[in-house]
Amino acid sequence: MAKPEVLLAGATGYIGGTILSNLLNTGNGLLEHCNLSLLVRGQDKARVFDAKGLKTVLFDDLENTQEIERIASNYDLIINTTPGGSVNSAAAFIRGLGNGKALTGHDVSYIHTSGTSNLADQPITGAYHEPRTFTDTSPDLHPYLQHRNSLTPYAQRTADLTVIATGLAAAVKTYIIMPPTIYGLGTGLFNRLTIQAPTIMRSALRKGQVLQLGADDGDVECVHVEDLAELYLLLAGRVVHGDDLDAMPSGARGIYFAGTDRYTWKEFADGIAGAMVKVGGIKTTEVKKVGLEEAAAEWTGGHKLLCELNFGSNFRTRADTSRKLGWQPRRTKEDFRNHFLETAELVMETRT
């Protein structure tokens, strides 16, 4: 039997690059059982991968859905780590997989990248209160996402709902990985920085001080990027090997959480401030509390909903399904505390 064809989208990014690095360096054997291709935009980046003996597939734009659909039709599994709010490209990947399945009869699968901001409350504006701790074993996650999106449309949440609906319509098994705040340096060849902490650090360089939006006791989760990468590889490995796929929920039940530890917004801001002083980026560890309008202008281009959900909310999940399948994250809260300094050092090295 021919090896499954696997496409990794986002290999130049933070999550995708770390997945690729883990895949190449951990010796988990997955590469021996599949043919891996990397979806890459730009000849310069493709040449870097080509020089390492990796197969690349060039594309023009994620919004060129005809191109994405055509490319996707050649694969049995697609791991998509591109930004989770791209609704059109997610649907095109899945439609393409479905078209390929119609021609070959092969089972096809799609792993999608999302985030727990989909579930976050809105304590700054008071628009939504959510005291619940979610588990990925819950049967009502899909209806909950539908309800939340009917109240407040949010691109990432819309993409998840589109993934589920398109997968069911095209007979494609879909798996959505929904991590919380991701921390730690990526191990890929290109982007090694996450979003939240570096965004606040760059803002501190402009303002001379770290800003904080969320309440001091805001209840938030995190996961180290390398632990997260191992969850992707766990799911991908089970798909490629065909290991007890009936025990691996897909579609409306195929949502996988990835939180490992908790922190507060005060811990986050204080950790950033201390690190930025150590690397000489700012002179004070005093943190300035700001309102949503100022925070959004600094961090999210004025997008208030995006800012509140990602920098000032509460979200609580339990990765029960992920762990039941064998996911074993290794990083601890001490790793979270230590990541601020290494992140600040790289932010300083790469600032323009």
JSON list of N, CA and C in Angstrom, two decimals, residues 191-246:
[
{"chain": "A", "resi": 191, "resn": "ASN", "atom": "N", "xyz": [10.02, 32.01, 11.77]},
{"chain": "A", "resi": 191, "resn": "ASN", "atom": "CA", "xyz": [9.47, 32.70, 12.93]},
{"chain": "A", "resi": 191, "resn": "ASN", "atom": "C", "xyz": [9.55, 31.84, 14.19]},
{"chain": "A", "resi": 192, "resn": "ARG", "atom": "N", "xyz": [10.20, 32.36, 15.23]},
{"chain": "A", "resi": 192, "resn": "ARG", "atom": "CA", "xyz": [10.36, 31.61, 16.49]},
{"chain": "A", "resi": 192, "resn": "ARG", "atom": "C", "xyz": [9.59, 32.24, 17.64]},
{"chain": "A", "resi": 193, "resn": "LEU", "atom": "N", "xyz": [8.84, 33.31, 17.35]},
{"chain": "A", "resi": 193, "resn": "LEU", "atom": "CA", "xyz": [8.16, 34.04, 18.41]},
{"chain": "A", "resi": 193, "resn": "LEU", "atom": "C", "xyz": [6.65, 33.83, 18.36]},
{"chain": "A", "resi": 194, "resn": "THR", "atom": "N", "xyz": [6.06, 33.70, 19.54]},
{"chain": "A", "resi": 194, "resn": "THR", "atom": "CA", "xyz": [4.62, 33.63, 19.67]},
{"chain": "A", "resi": 194, "resn": "THR", "atom": "C", "xyz": [4.03, 35.03, 19.49]},
{"chain": "A", "resi": 195, "resn": "ILE", "atom": "N", "xyz": [2.76, 35.22, 19.86]},
{"chain": "A", "resi": 195, "resn": "ILE", "atom": "CA", "xyz": [2.09, 36.49, 19.58]},
{"chain": "A", "resi": 195, "resn": "ILE", "atom": "C", "xyz": [1.98, 37.38, 20.82]},
{"chain": "A", "resi": 196, "resn": "GLN", "atom": "N", "xyz": [1.41, 36.87, 21.91]},
{"chain": "A", "resi": 196, "resn": "GLN", "atom": "CA", "xyz": [0.99, 37.76, 22.99]},
{"chain": "A", "resi": 196, "resn": "GLN", "atom": "C", "xyz": [2.15, 38.46, 23.71]},
{"chain": "A", "resi": 197, "resn": "ALA", "atom": "N", "xyz": [3.06, 37.68, 24.29]},
{"chain": "A", "resi": 197, "resn": "ALA", "atom": "CA", "xyz": [4.16, 38.32, 25.03]},
{"chain": "A", "resi": 197, "resn": "ALA", "atom": "C", "xyz": [5.00, 39.23, 24.15]},
{"chain": "A", "resi": 198, "resn": "PRO", "atom": "N", "xyz": [5.43, 38.81, 22.96]},
{"chain": "A", "resi": 198, "resn": "PRO", "atom": "CA", "xyz": [6.20, 39.72, 22.11]},
{"chain": "A", "resi": 198, "resn": "PRO", "atom": "C", "xyz": [5.44, 40.99, 21.72]},
{"chain": "A", "resi": 199, "resn": "THR", "atom": "N", "xyz": [4.12, 40.87, 21.53]},
{"chain": "A", "resi": 199, "resn": "THR", "atom": "CA", "xyz": [3.33, 42.07, 21.21]},
{"chain": "A", "resi": 199, "resn": "THR", "atom": "C", "xyz": [3.41, 43.08, 22.34]},
{"chain": "A", "resi": 200, "resn": "ILE", "atom": "N", "xyz": [3.27, 42.62, 23.58]},
{"chain": "A", "resi": 200, "resn": "ILE", "atom": "CA", "xyz": [3.34, 43.52, 24.74]},
{"chain": "A", "resi": 200, "resn": "ILE", "atom": "C", "xyz": [4.77, 44.05, 24.91]},
{"chain": "A", "resi": 201, "resn": "MET", "atom": "N", "xyz": [5.77, 43.22, 24.62]},
{"chain": "A", "resi": 201, "resn": "MET", "atom": "CA", "xyz": [7.16, 43.66, 24.74]},
{"chain": "A", "resi": 201, "resn": "MET", "atom": "C", "xyz": [7.48, 44.76, 23.73]},
{"chain": "A", "resi": 202, "resn": "ARG", "atom": "N", "xyz": [7.02, 44.60, 22.50]},
{"chain": "A", "resi": 202, "resn": "ARG", "atom": "CA", "xyz": [7.29, 45.64, 21.48]},
{"chain": "A", "resi": 202, "resn": "ARG", "atom": "C", "xyz": [6.57, 46.93, 21.84]},
{"chain": "A", "resi": 203, "resn": "SER", "atom": "N", "xyz": [5.38, 46.80, 22.40]},
{"chain": "A", "resi": 203, "resn": "SER", "atom": "CA", "xyz": [4.65, 47.98, 22.86]},
{"chain": "A", "resi": 203, "resn": "SER", "atom": "C", "xyz": [5.43, 48.67, 23.98]},
{"chain": "A", "resi": 204, "resn": "ALA", "atom": "N", "xyz": [6.02, 47.89, 24.89]},
{"chain": "A", "resi": 204, "resn": "ALA", "atom": "CA", "xyz": [6.80, 48.45, 25.99]},
{"chain": "A", "resi": 204, "resn": "ALA", "atom": "C", "xyz": [8.01, 49.23, 25.47]},
{"chain": "A", "resi": 205, "resn": "LEU", "atom": "N", "xyz": [8.61, 48.74, 24.39]},
{"chain": "A", "resi": 205, "resn": "LEU", "atom": "CA", "xyz": [9.74, 49.46, 23.80]},
{"chain": "A", "resi": 205, "resn": "LEU", "atom": "C", "xyz": [9.30, 50.83, 23.29]},
{"chain": "A", "resi": 206, "resn": "ARG", "atom": "N", "xyz": [8.09, 50.91, 22.75]},
{"chain": "A", "resi": 206, "resn": "ARG", "atom": "CA", "xyz": [7.57, 52.18, 22.26]},
{"chain": "A", "resi": 206, "resn": "ARG", "atom": "C", "xyz": [7.17, 53.11, 23.41]},
{"chain": "A", "resi": 207, "resn": "LYS", "atom": "N", "xyz": [6.56, 52.53, 24.44]},
{"chain": "A", "resi": 207, "resn": "LYS", "atom": "CA", "xyz": [5.98, 53.34, 25.51]},
{"chain": "A", "resi": 207, "resn": "LYS", "atom": "C", "xyz": [6.93, 53.55, 26.69]},
{"chain": "A", "resi": 208, "resn": "GLY", "atom": "N", "xyz": [7.97, 52.73, 26.77]},
{"chain": "A", "resi": 208, "resn": "GLY", "atom": "CA", "xyz": [8.89, 52.81, 27.90]},
{"chain": "A", "resi": 208, "resn": "GLY", "atom": "C", "xyz": [8.37, 52.11, 29.14]},
{"chain": "A", "resi": 209, "resn": "GLN", "atom": "N", "xyz": [7.29, 51.35, 29.00]},
{"chain": "A", "resi": 209, "resn": "GLN", "atom": "CA", "xyz": [6.66, 50.71, 30.16]},
{"chain": "A", "resi": 209, "resn": "GLN", "atom": "C", "xyz": [5.72, 49.62, 29.67]},
{"chain": "A", "resi": 210, "resn": "VAL", "atom": "N", "xyz": [5.58, 48.56, 30.46]},
{"chain": "A", "resi": 210, "resn": "VAL", "atom": "CA", "xyz": [4.66, 47.47, 30.11]},
{"chain": "A", "resi": 210, "resn": "VAL", "atom": "C", "xyz": [3.23, 47.88, 30.46]},
{"chain": "A", "resi": 211, "resn": "LEU", "atom": "N", "xyz": [2.31, 47.59, 29.55]},
{"chain": "A", "resi": 211, "resn": "LEU", "atom": "CA", "xyz": [0.90, 47.87, 29.76]},
{"chain": "A", "resi": 211, "resn": "LEU", "atom": "C", "xyz": [0.17, 46.59, 30.14]},
{"chain": "A", "resi": 212, "resn": "GLN", "atom": "N", "xyz": [-0.89, 46.73, 30.93]},
{"chain": "A", "resi": 212, "resn": "GLN", "atom": "CA", "xyz": [-1.73, 45.59, 31.32]},
{"chain": "A", "resi": 212, "resn": "GLN", "atom": "C", "xyz": [-3.19, 45.96, 31.15]},
{"chain": "A", "resi": 213, "resn": "LEU", "atom": "N", "xyz": [-3.93, 45.08, 30.48]},
{"chain": "A", "resi": 213, "resn": "LEU", "atom": "CA", "xyz": [-5.37, 45.28, 30.30]},
{"chain": "A", "resi": 213, "resn": "LEU", "atom": "C", "xyz": [-6.18, 44.45, 31.28]},
{"chain": "A", "resi": 214, "resn": "GLY", "atom": "N", "xyz": [-5.89, 43.16, 31.34]},
{"chain": "A", "resi": 214, "resn": "GLY", "atom": "CA", "xyz": [-6.69, 42.23, 32.13]},
{"chain": "A", "resi": 214, "resn": "GLY", "atom": "C", "xyz": [-6.58, 42.46, 33.63]},
{"chain": "A", "resi": 215, "resn": "ALA", "atom": "N", "xyz": [-7.59, 42.00, 34.37]},
{"chain": "A", "resi": 215, "resn": "ALA", "atom": "CA", "xyz": [-7.59, 42.12, 35.82]},
{"chain": "A", "resi": 215, "resn": "ALA", "atom": "C", "xyz": [-6.41, 41.35, 36.41]},
{"chain": "A", "resi": 216, "resn": "ASP", "atom": "N", "xyz": [-5.92, 41.80, 37.56]},
{"chain": "A", "resi": 216, "resn": "ASP", "atom": "CA", "xyz": [-4.78, 41.15, 38.20]},
{"chain": "A", "resi": 216, "resn": "ASP", "atom": "C", "xyz": [-5.01, 39.65, 38.39]},
{"chain": "A", "resi": 217, "resn": "ASP", "atom": "N", "xyz": [-6.24, 39.29, 38.74]},
{"chain": "A", "resi": 217, "resn": "ASP", "atom": "CA", "xyz": [-6.54, 37.88, 39.02]},
{"chain": "A", "resi": 217, "resn": "ASP", "atom": "C", "xyz": [-7.16, 37.16, 37.83]},
{"chain": "A", "resi": 218, "resn": "GLY", "atom": "N", "xyz": [-7.07, 37.75, 36.64]},
{"chain": "A", "resi": 218, "resn": "GLY", "atom": "CA", "xyz": [-7.60, 37.10, 35.44]},
{"chain": "A", "resi": 218, "resn": "GLY", "atom": "C", "xyz": [-7.07, 35.68, 35.31]},
{"chain": "A", "resi": 219, "resn": "ASP", "atom": "N", "xyz": [-7.94, 34.74, 35.03]},
{"chain": "A", "resi": 219, "resn": "ASP", "atom": "CA", "xyz": [-7.62, 33.30, 35.07]},
{"chain": "A", "resi": 219, "resn": "ASP", "atom": "C", "xyz": [-7.41, 32.79, 33.65]},
{"chain": "A", "resi": 220, "resn": "VAL", "atom": "N", "xyz": [-6.15, 32.49, 33.31]},
{"chain": "A", "resi": 220, "resn": "VAL", "atom": "CA", "xyz": [-5.79, 32.18, 31.93]},
{"chain": "A", "resi": 220, "resn": "VAL", "atom": "C", "xyz": [-4.92, 30.92, 31.90]},
{"chain": "A", "resi": 221, "resn": "GLU", "atom": "N", "xyz": [-4.91, 30.26, 30.75]},
{"chain": "A", "resi": 221, "resn": "GLU", "atom": "CA", "xyz": [-4.12, 29.03, 30.58]},
{"chain": "A", "resi": 221, "resn": "GLU", "atom": "C", "xyz": [-2.98, 29.22, 29.60]},
{"chain": "A", "resi": 222, "resn": "CYS", "atom": "N", "xyz": [-2.04, 28.28, 29.62]},
{"chain": "A", "resi": 222, "resn": "CYS", "atom": "CA", "xyz": [-0.91, 28.35, 28.70]},
{"chain": "A", "resi": 222, "resn": "CYS", "atom": "C", "xyz": [-0.44, 26.94, 28.33]},
{"chain": "A", "resi": 223, "resn": "VAL", "atom": "N", "xyz": [0.37, 26.89, 27.27]},
{"chain": "A", "resi": 223, "resn": "VAL", "atom": "CA", "xyz": [1.02, 25.65, 26.84]},
{"chain": "A", "resi": 223, "resn": "VAL", "atom": "C", "xyz": [2.32, 26.02, 26.15]},
{"chain": "A", "resi": 224, "resn": "HIS", "atom": "N", "xyz": [3.35, 25.23, 26.38]},
{"chain": "A", "resi": 224, "resn": "HIS", "atom": "CA", "xyz": [4.63, 25.44, 25.69]},
{"chain": "A", "resi": 224, "resn": "HIS", "atom": "C", "xyz": [4.50, 24.97, 24.25]},
{"chain": "A", "resi": 225, "resn": "VAL", "atom": "N", "xyz": [5.12, 25.71, 23.32]},
{"chain": "A", "resi": 225, "resn": "VAL", "atom": "CA", "xyz": [4.96, 25.41, 21.90]},
{"chain": "A", "resi": 225, "resn": "VAL", "atom": "C", "xyz": [5.45, 24.01, 21.54]},
{"chain": "A", "resi": 226, "resn": "GLU", "atom": "N", "xyz": [6.49, 23.51, 22.22]},
{"chain": "A", "resi": 226, "resn": "GLU", "atom": "CA", "xyz": [6.97, 22.17, 21.88]},
{"chain": "A", "resi": 226, "resn": "GLU", "atom": "C", "xyz": [6.03, 21.09, 22.39]},
{"chain": "A", "resi": 227, "resn": "ASP", "atom": "N", "xyz": [5.40, 21.33, 23.54]},
{"chain": "A", "resi": 227, "resn": "ASP", "atom": "CA", "xyz": [4.37, 20.39, 23.99]},
{"chain": "A", "resi": 227, "resn": "ASP", "atom": "C", "xyz": [3.18, 20.40, 23.04]},
{"chain": "A", "resi": 228, "resn": "LEU", "atom": "N", "xyz": [2.81, 21.58, 22.58]},
{"chain": "A", "resi": 228, "resn": "LEU", "atom": "CA", "xyz": [1.71, 21.69, 21.62]},
{"chain": "A", "resi": 228, "resn": "LEU", "atom": "C", "xyz": [2.04, 20.95, 20.33]},
{"chain": "A", "resi": 229, "resn": "ALA", "atom": "N", "xyz": [3.27, 21.10, 19.85]},
{"chain": "A", "resi": 229, "resn": "ALA", "atom": "CA", "xyz": [3.68, 20.42, 18.62]},
{"chain": "A", "resi": 229, "resn": "ALA", "atom": "C", "xyz": [3.52, 18.91, 18.76]},
{"chain": "A", "resi": 230, "resn": "GLU", "atom": "N", "xyz": [3.80, 18.40, 19.94]},
{"chain": "A", "resi": 230, "resn": "GLU", "atom": "CA", "xyz": [3.66, 16.95, 20.16]},
{"chain": "A", "resi": 230, "resn": "GLU", "atom": "C", "xyz": [2.21, 16.49, 20.08]},
{"chain": "A", "resi": 231, "resn": "LEU", "atom": "N", "xyz": [1.27, 17.36, 20.43]},
{"chain": "A", "resi": 231, "resn": "LEU", "atom": "CA", "xyz": [-0.14, 16.99, 20.28]},
{"chain": "A", "resi": 231, "resn": "LEU", "atom": "C", "xyz": [-0.50, 16.88, 18.80]},
{"chain": "A", "resi": 232, "resn": "TYR", "atom": "N", "xyz": [-0.03, 17.81, 17.99]},
{"chain": "A", "resi": 232, "resn": "TYR", "atom": "CA", "xyz": [-0.26, 17.71, 16.55]},
{"chain": "A", "resi": 232, "resn": "TYR", "atom": "C", "xyz": [0.30, 16.39, 16.00]},
{"chain": "A", "resi": 233, "resn": "LEU", "atom": "N", "xyz": [1.52, 16.07, 16.42]},
{"chain": "A", "resi": 233, "resn": "LEU", "atom": "CA", "xyz": [2.16, 14.87, 15.90]},
{"chain": "A", "resi": 233, "resn": "LEU", "atom": "C", "xyz": [1.48, 13.60, 16.42]},
{"chain": "A", "resi": 234, "resn": "LEU", "atom": "N", "xyz": [0.93, 13.66, 17.61]},
{"chain": "A", "resi": 234, "resn": "LEU", "atom": "CA", "xyz": [0.17, 12.52, 18.14]},
{"chain": "A", "resi": 234, "resn": "LEU", "atom": "C", "xyz": [-1.05, 12.26, 17.26]},
{"chain": "A", "resi": 235, "resn": "LEU", "atom": "N", "xyz": [-1.82, 13.30, 16.97]},
{"chain": "A", "resi": 235, "resn": "LEU", "atom": "CA", "xyz": [-3.01, 13.12, 16.14]},
{"chain": "A", "resi": 235, "resn": "LEU", "atom": "C", "xyz": [-2.61, 12.70, 14.72]},
{"chain": "A", "resi": 236, "resn": "ALA", "atom": "N", "xyz": [-1.59, 13.36, 14.17]},
{"chain": "A", "resi": 236, "resn": "ALA", "atom": "CA", "xyz": [-1.15, 13.02, 12.81]},
{"chain": "A", "resi": 236, "resn": "ALA", "atom": "C", "xyz": [-0.67, 11.57, 12.74]},
{"chain": "A", "resi": 237, "resn": "GLY", "atom": "N", "xyz": [0.06, 11.15, 13.75]},
{"chain": "A", "resi": 237, "resn": "GLY", "atom": "CA", "xyz": [0.57, 9.79, 13.77]},
{"chain": "A", "resi": 237, "resn": "GLY", "atom": "C", "xyz": [-0.55, 8.76, 13.80]},
{"chain": "A", "resi": 238, "resn": "ARG", "atom": "N", "xyz": [-1.57, 9.03, 14.58]},
{"chain": "A", "resi": 238, "resn": "ARG", "atom": "CA", "xyz": [-2.70, 8.10, 14.64]},
{"chain": "A", "resi": 238, "resn": "ARG", "atom": "C", "xyz": [-3.42, 8.03, 13.31]},
{"chain": "A", "resi": 239, "resn": "VAL", "atom": "N", "xyz": [-3.55, 9.17, 12.63]},
{"chain": "A", "resi": 239, "resn": "VAL", "atom": "CA", "xyz": [-4.20, 9.17, 11.32]},
{"chain": "A", "resi": 239, "resn": "VAL", "atom": "C", "xyz": [-3.36, 8.39, 10.32]},
{"chain": "A", "resi": 240, "resn": "VAL", "atom": "N", "xyz": [-2.07, 8.66, 10.27]},
{"chain": "A", "resi": 240, "resn": "VAL", "atom": "CA", "xyz": [-1.19, 8.00, 9.29]},
{"chain": "A", "resi": 240, "resn": "VAL", "atom": "C", "xyz": [-1.15, 6.49, 9.52]},
{"chain": "A", "resi": 241, "resn": "HIS", "atom": "N", "xyz": [-1.08, 6.09, 10.77]},
{"chain": "A", "resi": 241, "resn": "HIS", "atom": "CA", "xyz": [-1.00, 4.67, 11.09]},
{"chain": "A", "resi": 241, "resn": "HIS", "atom": "C", "xyz": [-2.36, 3.99, 11.13]},
{"chain": "A", "resi": 242, "resn": "GLY", "atom": "N", "xyz": [-3.43, 4.78, 11.14]},
{"chain": "A", "resi": 242, "resn": "GLY", "atom": "CA", "xyz": [-4.77, 4.21, 11.26]},
{"chain": "A", "resi": 242, "resn": "GLY", "atom": "C", "xyz": [-5.03, 3.60, 12.61]},
{"chain": "A", "resi": 243, "resn": "ASP", "atom": "N", "xyz": [-4.41, 4.17, 13.66]},
{"chain": "A", "resi": 243, "resn": "ASP", "atom": "CA", "xyz": [-4.50, 3.59, 15.00]},
{"chain": "A", "resi": 243, "resn": "ASP", "atom": "C", "xyz": [-5.83, 3.91, 15.67]},
{"chain": "A", "resi": 244, "resn": "ASP", "atom": "N", "xyz": [-6.73, 2.96, 15.73]},
{"chain": "A", "resi": 244, "resn": "ASP", "atom": "CA", "xyz": [-7.96, 3.06, 16.51]},
{"chain": "A", "resi": 244, "resn": "ASP", "atom": "C", "xyz": [-8.62, 4.43, 16.31]},
{"chain": "A", "resi": 245, "resn": "LEU", "atom": "N", "xyz": [-8.89, 4.78, 15.05]},
{"chain": "A", "resi": 245, "resn": "LEU", "atom": "CA", "xyz": [-9.43, 6.10, 14.76]},
{"chain": "A", "resi": 245, "resn": "LEU", "atom": "C", "xyz": [-10.83, 6.29, 15.32]},
{"chain": "A", "resi": 246, "resn": "ASP", "atom": "N", "xyz": [-11.53, 5.20, 15.58]},
{"chain": "A", "resi": 246, "resn": "ASP", "atom": "CA", "xyz": [-12.87, 5.33, 16.17]},
{"chain": "A", "resi": 246, "resn": "ASP", "atom": "C", "xyz": [-12.80, 5.94, 17.57]}
]
